[in-house]
Amino acid sequence: MCGVMGYIGDENAQDIIIEGLRKLEYRGYDSAGIVMVQDGKLVVHKKKGRLANLEKELEKHPNESHIGIGHTRWATHGAPSDVNAHPHTSMSGDVALIHNGIIENYLEIKEWLQREHGSVFQSETDTEVVAHLISVLYNGDLLDTCFRAVEKMRGAYALGILHENEPDKLIAIRKDSPLVIGLGEGSNYIASDIPALLKHTKDVLLIENNEIVVITKKSVTVYDGQRNVVERAPYHVTWDAATAEKEGYDHFMLKEIHEQPKGIRDTLVSRLDAQGNVKLDGIRLTKEDLERLDRIYIVACGTAYHAGLVGKYAIERLAKIPVEVDVASEFRYRDPFVSDRTLFIAVTQSGETLDTLAALREAKNRGARVLSVVNVVGSSIARESDDVFYTWAGPEIAVASTKAYTTQLMCLYLLAIHMGRTLRTISDEAYALYIKELTAMPDRISGILKQENAIAAIADGLHRKRDIFFIGRGLDSAVAYEGSLKLKEISYINSLAIAAGELKHGTIALIDDDVPVIALANQDALFEKMLSNIQEVKARGARVIGMAKAHNKAIEQAADQTLWIPDCEDIFTPLLSVVPLQILAYYVAKLKGFDIDKPKNLAKSVTVE
Ligand code: AGP
């Protein structure tokens, strides 16, 4: 997520802003910039890379400004570069602003500005469009202008705005992206979150959706969407900076588990047009392209590989195209069948995993078209792909991947649905149902997150075990692998994931009363068979923790304890069933007292073979 820090007061704005941005570096970013009011003009400096690059640039331009806004960018639209870094300005330079979020209809606004006002744009970003929009709408009253501007905008945004005609004020606007106001003595601040403010003040105003705030050095006035002044009591922060970075969560992993509703919503909404049709960010996959394919490979590592297993089911079931899923480290050494009729899909959070990058290069050398599902904009794998379909999970800090996985699933489902509709292998009614189901997923995950304490209670006892099994059938077996990996990598408990039907072919010999079994029975079509598998392992003494959809109450008689997911179409259950397993793994590791965000021997991005 982007970092925002703004200041207005009597002190040197640059020092305060840069220091505030440094407190936000943990959020992950790829470029940084600042705008300050100097002699009545808006002066912008911005550089790709680390904050240090921006500071080096600023050393060449000493200044004594007392109002400004800084920004660290986590790229969504447009690769990391000086020109794509924030702040962005209008054509005349009379407006400068920073933005955290996604303007879904930025192209529509951009075309209107180009057509009606001859606007010329410097960057590839959605943010620059807003600077131009405010400039052309400006009528001498910046607050009124901002109210009229937001009427034209759709999406998520936290904006910090300066206008050279009103140099003694900052305007902040919030819709769905985080924004807080810091209240000082003769000075005030805006920030994307609290850590940036704590050195200066612990009294903050939490801005609600659709509110616009006018900030001067002596006053802060909050307006709601109907332009009424809102009286709001300040919130006194009791956290220290380290806790604040995790927004009150004990670990980044738990914070990121809770960010999943937002992550999959952000990944979905801007891929649906006003009529609900899937738009793949300009990725061309025509009927002819798809009919030419003789196979699709999904190649990845770790959690991303597990997402690929779900992607296989989805694409084969919805688009009827054969899909092979491979771990990247194996793919390149097995002399795979690849031609110019092959679509190679790389799935990766970091976009830097060397095994995956090497496999991509091998496929490309053999003539395949490469499409990557990536979370980090402008990463190596993104740059070497023919097409990129970004997950918009925001930076994932914890080594154990959670929100990246569910947003990868969202991208793979969208690809499968688009392919199925293009090839007419799914009906219009099925298409409408699937889009409705995906749209309902953020709230369904929120519902599961409300069960956190109940799931945590189930972790008790598991943390003392040496071996734990995960079993499932169909899509549940794919999710079982992911649940097992989560447990292994943060609790260091040996865990085996296996297709439930395979148990009787050998591994059931390992089951006894000291081996808990987590049995995923979320597929209606396979529910009865899973009940039999549960009986099978219970007969060998296992404690069974079952998981099923809300309507399949029979699981409660079969299992010792039950995890529930909301009812949904079988094919989309992985988006839900992984969440209780993430929470369970987290609380088992917490009971063991391990470093959950940084597990031993592991790195967040494996850039070695
Ligand atoms: C998952 O929790 C692990 N951190 C690891 O398996 C990870 O998924 C794998 O290394 C792939 O990383 P990538 O998605 O960045 O390519």
mmCIF file with all atom_site columns, C-alpha atoms in Angstrom, residues 108-216:
data_model
loop_
_atom_site.group_PDB
_atom_site.id
_atom_site.type_symbol
_atom_site.label_atom_id
_atom_site.label_alt_id
_atom_site.label_comp_id
_atom_site.label_asym_id
_atom_site.label_entity_id
_atom_site.label_seq_id
_atom_site.pdbx_PDB_ins_code
_atom_site.Cartn_x
_atom_site.Cartn_y
_atom_site.Cartn_z
_atom_site.occupancy
_atom_site.B_iso_or_equiv
_atom_site.pdbx_formal_charge
_atom_site.auth_seq_id
_atom_site.auth_comp_id
_atom_site.auth_asym_id
_atom_site.auth_atom_id
_atom_site.pdbx_PDB_model_num
ATOM 1   C CA . GLU A 1 108 ? -13.202 7.328  -18.843 1.00 0.00 ? 108 GLU A CA 1
ATOM 2   C CA . ILE A 1 109 ? -12.203 10.583 -17.074 1.00 0.00 ? 109 ILE A CA 1
ATOM 3   C CA . LYS A 1 110 ? -8.890  10.718 -18.958 1.00 0.00 ? 110 LYS A CA 1
ATOM 4   C CA . GLU A 1 111 ? -10.635 10.465 -22.321 1.00 0.00 ? 111 GLU A CA 1
ATOM 5   C CA . TRP A 1 112 ? -13.112 13.190 -21.287 1.00 0.00 ? 112 TRP A CA 1
ATOM 6   C CA . LEU A 1 113 ? -10.223 15.488 -20.224 1.00 0.00 ? 113 LEU A CA 1
ATOM 7   C CA . GLN A 1 114 ? -8.350  14.842 -23.456 1.00 0.00 ? 114 GLN A CA 1
ATOM 8   C CA . ARG A 1 115 ? -11.467 15.409 -25.562 1.00 0.00 ? 115 ARG A CA 1
ATOM 9   C CA . GLU A 1 116 ? -12.988 18.381 -23.741 1.00 0.00 ? 116 GLU A CA 1
ATOM 10  C CA . HIS A 1 117 ? -9.891  20.100 -22.361 1.00 0.00 ? 117 HIS A CA 1
ATOM 11  C CA . GLY A 1 118 ? -7.003  18.933 -24.500 1.00 0.00 ? 118 GLY A CA 1
ATOM 12  C CA . SER A 1 119 ? -5.275  17.470 -21.455 1.00 0.00 ? 119 SER A CA 1
ATOM 13  C CA . VAL A 1 120 ? -1.841  15.974 -22.098 1.00 0.00 ? 120 VAL A CA 1
ATOM 14  C CA . PHE A 1 121 ? -0.628  13.364 -19.614 1.00 0.00 ? 121 PHE A CA 1
ATOM 15  C CA . GLN A 1 122 ? 2.933   12.611 -18.536 1.00 0.00 ? 122 GLN A CA 1
ATOM 16  C CA . SER A 1 123 ? 2.423   9.330  -16.689 1.00 0.00 ? 123 SER A CA 1
ATOM 17  C CA . GLU A 1 124 ? 0.571   5.997  -17.013 1.00 0.00 ? 124 GLU A CA 1
ATOM 18  C CA . THR A 1 125 ? -1.105  6.480  -13.655 1.00 0.00 ? 125 THR A CA 1
ATOM 19  C CA . ASP A 1 126 ? -4.747  6.815  -12.649 1.00 0.00 ? 126 ASP A CA 1
ATOM 20  C CA . THR A 1 127 ? -3.644  9.451  -10.111 1.00 0.00 ? 127 THR A CA 1
ATOM 21  C CA . GLU A 1 128 ? -2.490  12.048 -12.616 1.00 0.00 ? 128 GLU A CA 1
ATOM 22  C CA . VAL A 1 129 ? -6.002  12.078 -14.070 1.00 0.00 ? 129 VAL A CA 1
ATOM 23  C CA . VAL A 1 130 ? -7.351  13.382 -10.747 1.00 0.00 ? 130 VAL A CA 1
ATOM 24  C CA . ALA A 1 131 ? -4.850  16.283 -10.694 1.00 0.00 ? 131 ALA A CA 1
ATOM 25  C CA . HIS A 1 132 ? -5.975  17.326 -14.178 1.00 0.00 ? 132 HIS A CA 1
ATOM 26  C CA . LEU A 1 133 ? -9.643  16.907 -13.232 1.00 0.00 ? 133 LEU A CA 1
ATOM 27  C CA . ILE A 1 134 ? -9.366  19.178 -10.182 1.00 0.00 ? 134 ILE A CA 1
ATOM 28  C CA . SER A 1 135 ? -7.470  21.761 -12.184 1.00 0.00 ? 135 SER A CA 1
ATOM 29  C CA . VAL A 1 136 ? -10.086 21.969 -14.966 1.00 0.00 ? 136 VAL A CA 1
ATOM 30  C CA . LEU A 1 137 ? -12.970 22.028 -12.432 1.00 0.00 ? 137 LEU A CA 1
ATOM 31  C CA . TYR A 1 138 ? -11.335 24.674 -10.200 1.00 0.00 ? 138 TYR A CA 1
ATOM 32  C CA . ASN A 1 139 ? -13.603 27.725 -9.687  1.00 0.00 ? 139 ASN A CA 1
ATOM 33  C CA . GLY A 1 140 ? -11.662 29.624 -7.026  1.00 0.00 ? 140 GLY A CA 1
ATOM 34  C CA . ASP A 1 141 ? -12.977 27.401 -4.224  1.00 0.00 ? 141 ASP A CA 1
ATOM 35  C CA . LEU A 1 142 ? -10.855 24.258 -3.787  1.00 0.00 ? 142 LEU A CA 1
ATOM 36  C CA . LEU A 1 143 ? -13.277 22.609 -1.343  1.00 0.00 ? 143 LEU A CA 1
ATOM 37  C CA . ASP A 1 144 ? -16.233 23.054 -3.705  1.00 0.00 ? 144 ASP A CA 1
ATOM 38  C CA . THR A 1 145 ? -14.048 21.850 -6.577  1.00 0.00 ? 145 THR A CA 1
ATOM 39  C CA . CYS A 1 146 ? -13.161 18.678 -4.679  1.00 0.00 ? 146 CYS A CA 1
ATOM 40  C CA . PHE A 1 147 ? -16.801 17.907 -3.954  1.00 0.00 ? 147 PHE A CA 1
ATOM 41  C CA . ARG A 1 148 ? -17.576 18.198 -7.669  1.00 0.00 ? 148 ARG A CA 1
ATOM 42  C CA . ALA A 1 149 ? -14.527 16.150 -8.641  1.00 0.00 ? 149 ALA A CA 1
ATOM 43  C CA . VAL A 1 150 ? -15.388 13.153 -6.441  1.00 0.00 ? 150 VAL A CA 1
ATOM 44  C CA . GLU A 1 151 ? -18.848 13.009 -8.036  1.00 0.00 ? 151 GLU A CA 1
ATOM 45  C CA . LYS A 1 152 ? -17.085 11.965 -11.243 1.00 0.00 ? 152 LYS A CA 1
ATOM 46  C CA . MET A 1 153 ? -14.774 9.390  -9.654  1.00 0.00 ? 153 MET A CA 1
ATOM 47  C CA . ARG A 1 154 ? -15.346 5.683  -8.907  1.00 0.00 ? 154 ARG A CA 1
ATOM 48  C CA . GLY A 1 155 ? -12.957 3.517  -6.911  1.00 0.00 ? 155 GLY A CA 1
ATOM 49  C CA . ALA A 1 156 ? -10.904 3.660  -3.737  1.00 0.00 ? 156 ALA A CA 1
ATOM 50  C CA . TYR A 1 157 ? -8.874  6.743  -2.885  1.00 0.00 ? 157 TYR A CA 1
ATOM 51  C CA . ALA A 1 158 ? -7.114  8.602  -0.121  1.00 0.00 ? 158 ALA A CA 1
ATOM 52  C CA . LEU A 1 159 ? -6.035  11.932 -1.628  1.00 0.00 ? 159 LEU A CA 1
ATOM 53  C CA . GLY A 1 160 ? -3.839  14.773 -0.337  1.00 0.00 ? 160 GLY A CA 1
ATOM 54  C CA . ILE A 1 161 ? -4.278  17.906 -2.474  1.00 0.00 ? 161 ILE A CA 1
ATOM 55  C CA . LEU A 1 162 ? -2.590  21.300 -2.789  1.00 0.00 ? 162 LEU A CA 1
ATOM 56  C CA . HIS A 1 163 ? -3.629  24.203 -5.043  1.00 0.00 ? 163 HIS A CA 1
ATOM 57  C CA . GLU A 1 164 ? -1.257  27.122 -5.639  1.00 0.00 ? 164 GLU A CA 1
ATOM 58  C CA . ASN A 1 165 ? -4.131  29.630 -5.400  1.00 0.00 ? 165 ASN A CA 1
ATOM 59  C CA . GLU A 1 166 ? -4.875  28.467 -1.841  1.00 0.00 ? 166 GLU A CA 1
ATOM 60  C CA . PRO A 1 167 ? -1.335  27.808 -0.524  1.00 0.00 ? 167 PRO A CA 1
ATOM 61  C CA . ASP A 1 168 ? -2.296  27.908 3.156   1.00 0.00 ? 168 ASP A CA 1
ATOM 62  C CA . LYS A 1 169 ? -4.361  24.740 3.160   1.00 0.00 ? 169 LYS A CA 1
ATOM 63  C CA . LEU A 1 170 ? -4.198  21.015 2.521   1.00 0.00 ? 170 LEU A CA 1
ATOM 64  C CA . ILE A 1 171 ? -7.284  19.099 1.410   1.00 0.00 ? 171 ILE A CA 1
ATOM 65  C CA . ALA A 1 172 ? -7.640  15.400 2.229   1.00 0.00 ? 172 ALA A CA 1
ATOM 66  C CA . ILE A 1 173 ? -10.306 13.119 0.761   1.00 0.00 ? 173 ILE A CA 1
ATOM 67  C CA . ARG A 1 174 ? -11.060 9.560  1.827   1.00 0.00 ? 174 ARG A CA 1
ATOM 68  C CA . LYS A 1 175 ? -13.002 6.734  0.186   1.00 0.00 ? 175 LYS A CA 1
ATOM 69  C CA . ASP A 1 176 ? -12.080 3.106  1.104   1.00 0.00 ? 176 ASP A CA 1
ATOM 70  C CA . SER A 1 177 ? -8.323  3.793  1.402   1.00 0.00 ? 177 SER A CA 1
ATOM 71  C CA . PRO A 1 178 ? -6.882  4.600  4.829   1.00 0.00 ? 178 PRO A CA 1
ATOM 72  C CA . LEU A 1 179 ? -6.327  8.231  5.899   1.00 0.00 ? 179 LEU A CA 1
ATOM 73  C CA . VAL A 1 180 ? -5.805  9.852  9.298   1.00 0.00 ? 180 VAL A CA 1
ATOM 74  C CA . ILE A 1 181 ? -5.329  13.462 10.407  1.00 0.00 ? 181 ILE A CA 1
ATOM 75  C CA . GLY A 1 182 ? -2.758  14.258 13.098  1.00 0.00 ? 182 GLY A CA 1
ATOM 76  C CA . LEU A 1 183 ? -3.636  17.158 15.422  1.00 0.00 ? 183 LEU A CA 1
ATOM 77  C CA . GLY A 1 184 ? -0.662  19.241 16.602  1.00 0.00 ? 184 GLY A CA 1
ATOM 78  C CA . GLU A 1 185 ? -0.076  22.540 18.433  1.00 0.00 ? 185 GLU A CA 1
ATOM 79  C CA . GLY A 1 186 ? -0.073  25.151 15.631  1.00 0.00 ? 186 GLY A CA 1
ATOM 80  C CA . SER A 1 187 ? 0.497   22.403 13.117  1.00 0.00 ? 187 SER A CA 1
ATOM 81  C CA . ASN A 1 188 ? -1.505  19.578 11.579  1.00 0.00 ? 188 ASN A CA 1
ATOM 82  C CA . TYR A 1 189 ? -0.709  16.434 9.608   1.00 0.00 ? 189 TYR A CA 1
ATOM 83  C CA . ILE A 1 190 ? -2.243  13.931 7.199   1.00 0.00 ? 190 ILE A CA 1
ATOM 84  C CA . ALA A 1 191 ? -1.004  10.337 6.928   1.00 0.00 ? 191 ALA A CA 1
ATOM 85  C CA . SER A 1 192 ? -2.021  6.989  5.441   1.00 0.00 ? 192 SER A CA 1
ATOM 86  C CA . ASP A 1 193 ? -1.657  5.477  8.907   1.00 0.00 ? 193 ASP A CA 1
ATOM 87  C CA . ILE A 1 194 ? -0.663  6.212  12.413  1.00 0.00 ? 194 ILE A CA 1
ATOM 88  C CA . PRO A 1 195 ? 3.069   5.256  12.643  1.00 0.00 ? 195 PRO A CA 1
ATOM 89  C CA . ALA A 1 196 ? 4.041   8.339  10.604  1.00 0.00 ? 196 ALA A CA 1
ATOM 90  C CA . LEU A 1 197 ? 2.425   10.658 13.170  1.00 0.00 ? 197 LEU A CA 1
ATOM 91  C CA . LEU A 1 198 ? 3.435   9.203  16.505  1.00 0.00 ? 198 LEU A CA 1
ATOM 92  C CA . LYS A 1 199 ? 6.575   11.335 16.957  1.00 0.00 ? 199 LYS A CA 1
ATOM 93  C CA . HIS A 1 200 ? 4.505   14.516 16.624  1.00 0.00 ? 200 HIS A CA 1
ATOM 94  C CA . THR A 1 201 ? 1.102   13.696 18.086  1.00 0.00 ? 201 THR A CA 1
ATOM 95  C CA . LYS A 1 202 ? -0.973  10.861 19.504  1.00 0.00 ? 202 LYS A CA 1
ATOM 96  C CA . ASP A 1 203 ? -4.245  12.702 18.856  1.00 0.00 ? 203 ASP A CA 1
ATOM 97  C CA . VAL A 1 204 ? -5.697  11.752 15.519  1.00 0.00 ? 204 VAL A CA 1
ATOM 98  C CA . LEU A 1 205 ? -8.942  12.132 13.614  1.00 0.00 ? 205 LEU A CA 1
ATOM 99  C CA . LEU A 1 206 ? -9.996  8.918  11.860  1.00 0.00 ? 206 LEU A CA 1
ATOM 100 C CA . ILE A 1 207 ? -11.539 10.017 8.569   1.00 0.00 ? 207 ILE A CA 1
ATOM 101 C CA . GLU A 1 208 ? -14.621 8.135  7.399   1.00 0.00 ? 208 GLU A CA 1
ATOM 102 C CA . ASN A 1 209 ? -15.593 7.253  3.843   1.00 0.00 ? 209 ASN A CA 1
ATOM 103 C CA . ASN A 1 210 ? -16.673 10.071 1.504   1.00 0.00 ? 210 ASN A CA 1
ATOM 104 C CA . GLU A 1 211 ? -15.403 12.754 3.889   1.00 0.00 ? 211 GLU A CA 1
ATOM 105 C CA . ILE A 1 212 ? -13.374 15.748 2.751   1.00 0.00 ? 212 ILE A CA 1
ATOM 106 C CA . VAL A 1 213 ? -11.116 17.523 5.227   1.00 0.00 ? 213 VAL A CA 1
ATOM 107 C CA . VAL A 1 214 ? -9.728  21.076 5.020   1.00 0.00 ? 214 VAL A CA 1
ATOM 108 C CA . ILE A 1 215 ? -6.501  21.367 7.018   1.00 0.00 ? 215 ILE A CA 1
ATOM 109 C CA . THR A 1 216 ? -4.714  24.622 7.890   1.00 0.00 ? 216 THR A CA 1
#
